[in-house]
Amino acid sequence: MAVAISTCHLERLPPPALVQEPNSNDLTVTLPDISSNVTAGNISEWVIVLRDEQGMQFNITKQGNERSHDFQGLPGGNYTIYMYIIYITGEHGHSSDQQEVTIPCAEPKSLDLSLTTSSLKAGIARVVARWTYSGLDGACRVLSHNITFQRIVRDGCDYQTGEVDSFAVDGETYEFPKRRLAAYSEYRVTLHLITKEAVYNISREIRTESTAPTGPPSLEDEIKRGRVVIFKWSQLPCGSRHGDITKYKYFLYKNGILQSVTETDLQRARERGFRTNDSYQFKVKACNQAGCGPFSETRSGIFDNSHTLPTA
């Protein structure tokens, strides 16, 4: 027997009520009351249609006696929503007008930045930045990245905090190599994820790889005490160390013949056994964990029993 369906004076469904908490990615859709127009027992299902900016459509079917539906964790963006009913006969009934609703972009579910470093040549290193993130999809997808490198002061070294070097990276890239950075220097690397609605930032710091020193020690005047000659030299400037100085290596020639190759962690050398009119040549270089740098100038002289030996 056919079932009579009452749809008296119902040309279009009233729109559903939308409830959204501020800055929330959740949306509650409450079905309108149409009992005065349609007998509730004649409704088999409600269908809620949600369509995003890219045209992806979500159809949510609710039973006739259900009154609401909760969308949880919707990706951010603009949505169109409407609904229609299905009668117990299987026929599609009236639909509501479309409504617009905006879901804010949420914070990334995860965001990580990792840095690795390697040496290129004396005094020069590079840093490779790699990053991952999740939860930024659809209308909230990352459009582009910006990455900055800034040298920072540590341990009172003789350079100032550097200017910020900034580089634009497209939204489909997740790695950036920065070449020609100062070796064994601290850098702050900051990644900016740029979306349509917001910019998300993450920073890390790294000390670049050590390389051999690029500068020589500076020799001071040598001193004679009895048959001993004392050689002294100064520490390398910060900018040419490129690592922690672990030792010095010096060569001593006497009367044109190599007498000794000596390693020391001091900034002086005490050499014995000189006689009057002995000639000598002395040079030294600094070493760190990556290797040794260039020699100092060669200091030459004649041992003549004066208190301070002449230099050439």
Coordinates of C-alpha atoms in Angstrom, one line a residue:
M1 CA 0.0 0.0 0.0
A2 CA 1.4 3.4 -0.9
V3 CA 2.4 5.7 2.0
A4 CA 1.2 9.3 1.9
I5 CA 3.9 11.8 2.5
S6 CA 3.0 15.2 3.8
T7 CA 5.1 18.0 2.3
C8 CA 2.5 20.7 2.7
H9 CA 3.8 24.2 1.9
L10 CA 7.5 23.1 2.0
E11 CA 9.3 24.4 -1.1
R12 CA 12.8 24.4 0.4
L13 CA 14.3 23.1 3.6
P14 CA 15.3 25.7 6.2
P15 CA 19.1 25.9 6.5
P16 CA 20.8 23.8 9.2
A17 CA 22.1 25.6 12.2
L18 CA 25.9 25.8 12.4
V19 CA 27.8 26.0 15.7
Q20 CA 31.5 26.8 15.6
E21 CA 33.7 27.7 18.6
P22 CA 36.1 30.6 18.0
N23 CA 39.4 29.4 16.4
S24 CA 38.1 25.8 16.3
N25 CA 38.3 23.3 13.6
D26 CA 35.2 21.6 14.8
L27 CA 31.7 22.3 13.4
T28 CA 28.3 21.1 14.7
V29 CA 25.5 20.9 12.2
T30 CA 22.0 20.8 13.7
L31 CA 19.1 19.8 11.5
P32 CA 16.2 22.2 11.2
D33 CA 12.7 21.4 12.7
I34 CA 10.3 20.8 9.8
S35 CA 7.8 18.7 11.7
S36 CA 5.0 21.2 10.8
N37 CA 5.7 20.5 7.1
V38 CA 6.8 16.9 6.9
T39 CA 5.7 14.1 9.1
A40 CA 8.9 12.9 10.8
G41 CA 8.1 9.3 10.3
N42 CA 8.2 9.8 6.5
I43 CA 11.9 10.9 6.6
S44 CA 14.3 8.0 6.2
E45 CA 17.6 10.0 6.1
W46 CA 19.1 13.4 6.2
V47 CA 22.2 14.1 4.0
I48 CA 24.6 16.8 4.9
V49 CA 26.8 17.9 2.0
L50 CA 30.1 19.7 2.8
R51 CA 32.3 20.9 -0.1
D52 CA 35.7 22.5 0.2
E53 CA 37.5 25.1 -2.0
Q54 CA 39.1 22.4 -4.1
G55 CA 35.8 20.8 -4.9
M56 CA 36.2 17.8 -2.6
Q57 CA 32.8 16.8 -1.3
F58 CA 31.8 15.1 1.9
N59 CA 28.4 13.5 2.2
I60 CA 27.3 12.7 5.7
T61 CA 24.1 10.6 6.0
K62 CA 22.1 10.7 9.3
Q63 CA 19.1 8.6 10.2
G64 CA 15.7 10.3 10.2
N65 CA 15.6 10.5 14.0
E66 CA 19.0 12.0 14.4
R67 CA 19.2 15.7 14.9
S68 CA 22.9 16.8 14.5
H69 CA 26.3 15.9 13.3
D70 CA 29.8 16.9 14.6
F71 CA 32.6 17.5 12.1
Q72 CA 35.8 17.3 14.0
G73 CA 39.3 18.5 13.0
L74 CA 38.3 19.9 9.6
P75 CA 41.2 21.2 7.5
G76 CA 41.2 25.0 7.4
G77 CA 39.6 26.7 4.5
N78 CA 36.2 27.9 3.1
Y79 CA 33.4 25.4 2.8
T80 CA 29.9 25.3 1.3
I81 CA 27.3 23.4 3.2
Y82 CA 23.7 22.3 2.5
M83 CA 21.4 19.4 3.2
Y84 CA 18.6 17.4 1.8
I85 CA 16.2 14.7 2.9
I86 CA 15.5 11.2 1.6
Y87 CA 12.0 9.9 2.2
I88 CA 11.2 6.3 3.2
T89 CA 10.1 5.8 -0.4
G90 CA 13.8 6.4 -1.5
E91 CA 13.0 9.6 -3.2
H92 CA 15.2 12.7 -2.7
G93 CA 13.3 15.5 -1.1
H94 CA 13.8 19.2 -0.7
S95 CA 17.2 20.7 -0.1
S96 CA 18.3 23.8 1.8
D97 CA 20.0 26.8 0.5
Q98 CA 23.8 26.7 0.5
Q99 CA 25.7 28.3 3.3
E100 CA 29.3 29.4 3.5
V101 CA 31.5 28.6 6.5
T102 CA 35.2 29.3 7.2
I103 CA 37.3 26.9 9.2
P104 CA 40.5 28.5 10.5
C105 CA 43.9 27.0 9.7
A106 CA 45.2 25.0 12.7
E107 CA 48.7 25.0 14.0
P108 CA 50.9 22.3 12.4
K109 CA 50.5 18.9 14.0
S110 CA 54.3 18.6 13.8
L111 CA 57.1 20.8 12.7
D112 CA 60.8 19.9 12.9
L113 CA 64.0 21.4 11.5
S114 CA 67.3 19.4 11.4
L115 CA 70.7 20.8 10.6
T116 CA 73.9 19.0 9.4
T117 CA 77.3 20.5 8.6
S118 CA 80.4 19.6 6.6
S119 CA 83.6 21.3 5.7
L120 CA 84.2 22.5 2.1
K121 CA 87.8 23.9 2.3
A122 CA 90.0 25.7 4.8
G123 CA 87.9 28.2 6.7
I124 CA 84.7 27.4 4.8
A125 CA 81.8 25.1 5.8
R126 CA 78.3 24.4 4.7
V127 CA 75.0 23.7 6.5
V128 CA 72.2 21.6 5.1
A129 CA 68.7 22.3 6.6
R130 CA 66.0 19.7 6.3
W131 CA 62.5 20.1 7.6
T132 CA 59.3 18.1 8.0
Y133 CA 55.8 19.1 9.1
S134 CA 52.2 17.8 9.0
G135 CA 48.7 19.2 9.4
L136 CA 49.1 21.9 6.8
D137 CA 46.9 20.7 3.9
G138 CA 44.3 21.9 1.5
A139 CA 43.7 25.6 1.8
C140 CA 46.1 25.8 4.6
R141 CA 49.0 24.2 2.7
V142 CA 52.4 25.8 2.7
L143 CA 52.7 28.1 -0.3
S144 CA 56.4 28.9 0.2
H145 CA 59.3 28.8 2.7
N146 CA 61.8 31.4 3.8
I147 CA 65.0 30.4 5.5
T148 CA 67.5 32.6 7.2
F149 CA 71.1 32.1 8.4
Q150 CA 72.6 34.4 11.0
R151 CA 76.1 34.1 12.6
I152 CA 75.9 34.7 16.3
V153 CA 78.6 35.7 18.9
R154 CA 79.9 33.0 21.3
D155 CA 82.7 33.2 23.9
G156 CA 83.5 36.8 23.2
C157 CA 85.2 36.1 19.9
D158 CA 86.4 39.0 17.7
Y159 CA 83.4 39.2 15.3
Q160 CA 80.0 40.8 15.6
T161 CA 76.6 39.2 15.2
G162 CA 76.2 39.0 11.4
E163 CA 73.5 40.2 9.1
V164 CA 70.7 37.9 8.3
D165 CA 71.0 36.0 5.0
S166 CA 67.5 35.2 3.7
F167 CA 66.5 32.8 1.0
A168 CA 63.1 32.0 -0.6
V169 CA 62.3 28.3 -1.1
D170 CA 59.2 27.0 -3.0
G171 CA 56.4 25.2 -1.1
E172 CA 57.3 21.7 -2.5
T173 CA 60.9 21.8 -1.3
Y174 CA 62.0 20.4 2.1
E175 CA 65.8 20.9 2.0
F176 CA 68.2 23.8 1.6
P177 CA 72.0 23.7 1.5
K178 CA 73.8 26.9 2.5
R179 CA 77.4 27.0 1.3
R180 CA 80.3 29.3 2.1
L181 CA 79.7 29.7 5.8
A182 CA 82.5 30.5 8.2
A183 CA 83.9 27.2 9.6
Y184 CA 83.6 26.5 13.3
S185 CA 81.1 29.3 13.9
E186 CA 77.7 29.3 15.4
Y187 CA 74.7 30.1 13.3
R188 CA 71.0 30.5 14.0
V189 CA 68.9 29.0 11.3
T190 CA 65.2 30.0 11.1
L191 CA 62.6 28.4 8.9
H192 CA 59.4 30.3 8.1
L193 CA 56.4 28.3 6.7
I194 CA 54.2 30.7 4.8
T195 CA 50.5 29.7 4.3
K196 CA 47.6 31.8 3.0
E197 CA 46.6 32.8 6.6
A198 CA 49.7 32.5 8.8
V199 CA 53.4 32.1 9.1
Y200 CA 54.9 29.4 11.3
N201 CA 58.5 29.6 12.5
I202 CA 61.1 27.3 13.9
S203 CA 64.7 27.9 14.8
R204 CA 67.8 25.8 15.5
E205 CA 71.4 26.6 16.2
I206 CA 74.5 24.8 15.0
R207 CA 78.3 25.2 15.1
T208 CA 79.7 24.6 11.6
E209 CA 82.3 22.0 10.9
S210 CA 85.9 22.7 11.9
T211 CA 88.6 23.1 9.3
A212 CA 92.3 23.7 9.6
P213 CA 93.4 27.2 10.6
T214 CA 93.8 29.7 7.9
G215 CA 96.1 32.1 9.7
P216 CA 99.6 31.7 11.2
P217 CA 100.8 32.6 14.7
S218 CA 102.7 35.9 15.1
L219 CA 106.2 35.5 16.4
E220 CA 107.4 37.8 19.2
D221 CA 111.0 38.7 19.9
E222 CA 113.1 35.8 21.0
I223 CA 115.0 35.9 24.3
K224 CA 118.5 34.4 25.1
R225 CA 119.3 33.1 28.6
G226 CA 122.8 31.5 28.8
R227 CA 122.9 29.0 26.0
V228 CA 119.1 28.9 25.7
V229 CA 116.8 30.7 23.2
I230 CA 113.2 31.2 24.1
F231 CA 110.8 31.7 21.2
K232 CA 107.2 33.1 21.8
W233 CA 104.2 33.6 19.6
S234 CA 100.7 35.0 20.0
Q235 CA 97.3 33.2 19.8
L236 CA 95.6 33.2 16.4
P237 CA 92.7 35.6 16.0
C238 CA 89.2 34.0 16.3
G239 CA 88.5 34.5 12.7
S240 CA 91.4 32.3 11.5
R241 CA 91.2 29.5 14.1
H242 CA 88.2 27.5 12.7
G243 CA 88.4 25.2 15.7
D244 CA 89.9 24.9 19.1
I245 CA 93.7 25.1 18.9
T246 CA 95.0 21.9 20.3
K247 CA 98.7 22.2 19.7
Y248 CA 101.5 24.1 17.9
K249 CA 104.1 22.5 15.7
Y250 CA 107.5 24.2 15.3
F251 CA 110.6 23.6 13.2
L252 CA 114.1 24.7 14.4
Y253 CA 117.1 24.8 12.0
K254 CA 120.6 25.4 13.4
N255 CA 123.4 26.3 10.9
G256 CA 121.1 25.4 8.1
I257 CA 120.3 21.9 9.4
L258 CA 116.9 20.8 10.7
Q259 CA 117.4 20.1 14.4
S260 CA 113.9 19.3 15.7
V261 CA 110.2 19.2 14.9
T262 CA 108.3 19.6 18.1
E263 CA 104.7 19.7 19.2
T264 CA 103.5 21.7 22.2
D265 CA 100.4 23.0 23.7
L266 CA 102.2 26.1 24.9
Q267 CA 102.8 29.4 23.1
R268 CA 106.5 29.3 23.6
A269 CA 109.5 27.1 22.9
R270 CA 112.7 26.8 24.9
E271 CA 115.7 25.5 22.9
R272 CA 119.1 24.8 24.4
G273 CA 122.7 24.1 23.2
F274 CA 123.4 27.3 21.2
R275 CA 127.0 28.5 20.8
T276 CA 128.4 31.8 19.7
N277 CA 127.9 32.5 16.0
D278 CA 125.4 29.6 15.6
S279 CA 122.7 30.6 13.0
Y280 CA 119.1 29.6 13.5
Q281 CA 115.8 29.6 11.8
F282 CA 112.5 29.1 13.6
K283 CA 108.9 28.8 12.4
V284 CA 105.6 27.6 13.9
K285 CA 102.1 26.7 12.9
A286 CA 98.9 26.2 14.8
C287 CA 96.8 23.0 14.7
N288 CA 93.2 22.1 15.6
Q289 CA 91.2 18.9 15.4
A290 CA 90.9 19.3 11.7
G291 CA 94.5 19.9 10.8
C292 CA 97.4 22.4 10.9
G293 CA 97.4 25.9 9.4
P294 CA 100.1 27.8 7.6
F295 CA 103.6 28.5 9.1
S296 CA 104.4 31.8 10.6
E297 CA 107.1 33.9 9.1
T298 CA 110.6 32.3 9.5
R299 CA 112.6 34.0 12.3
S300 CA 116.3 34.0 11.5
G301 CA 119.2 35.1 13.7
I302 CA 122.8 34.6 14.9
F303 CA 123.5 33.6 18.4
D304 CA 126.0 36.2 19.8
N305 CA 125.5 36.1 23.6
S306 CA 123.6 39.4 23.7
H307 CA 120.7 39.5 26.1
T308 CA 118.1 39.9 23.2
L309 CA 119.1 38.3 20.0
P310 CA 118.9 40.2 16.7
T311 CA 116.3 39.2 14.2
A312 CA 116.3 39.2 10.4

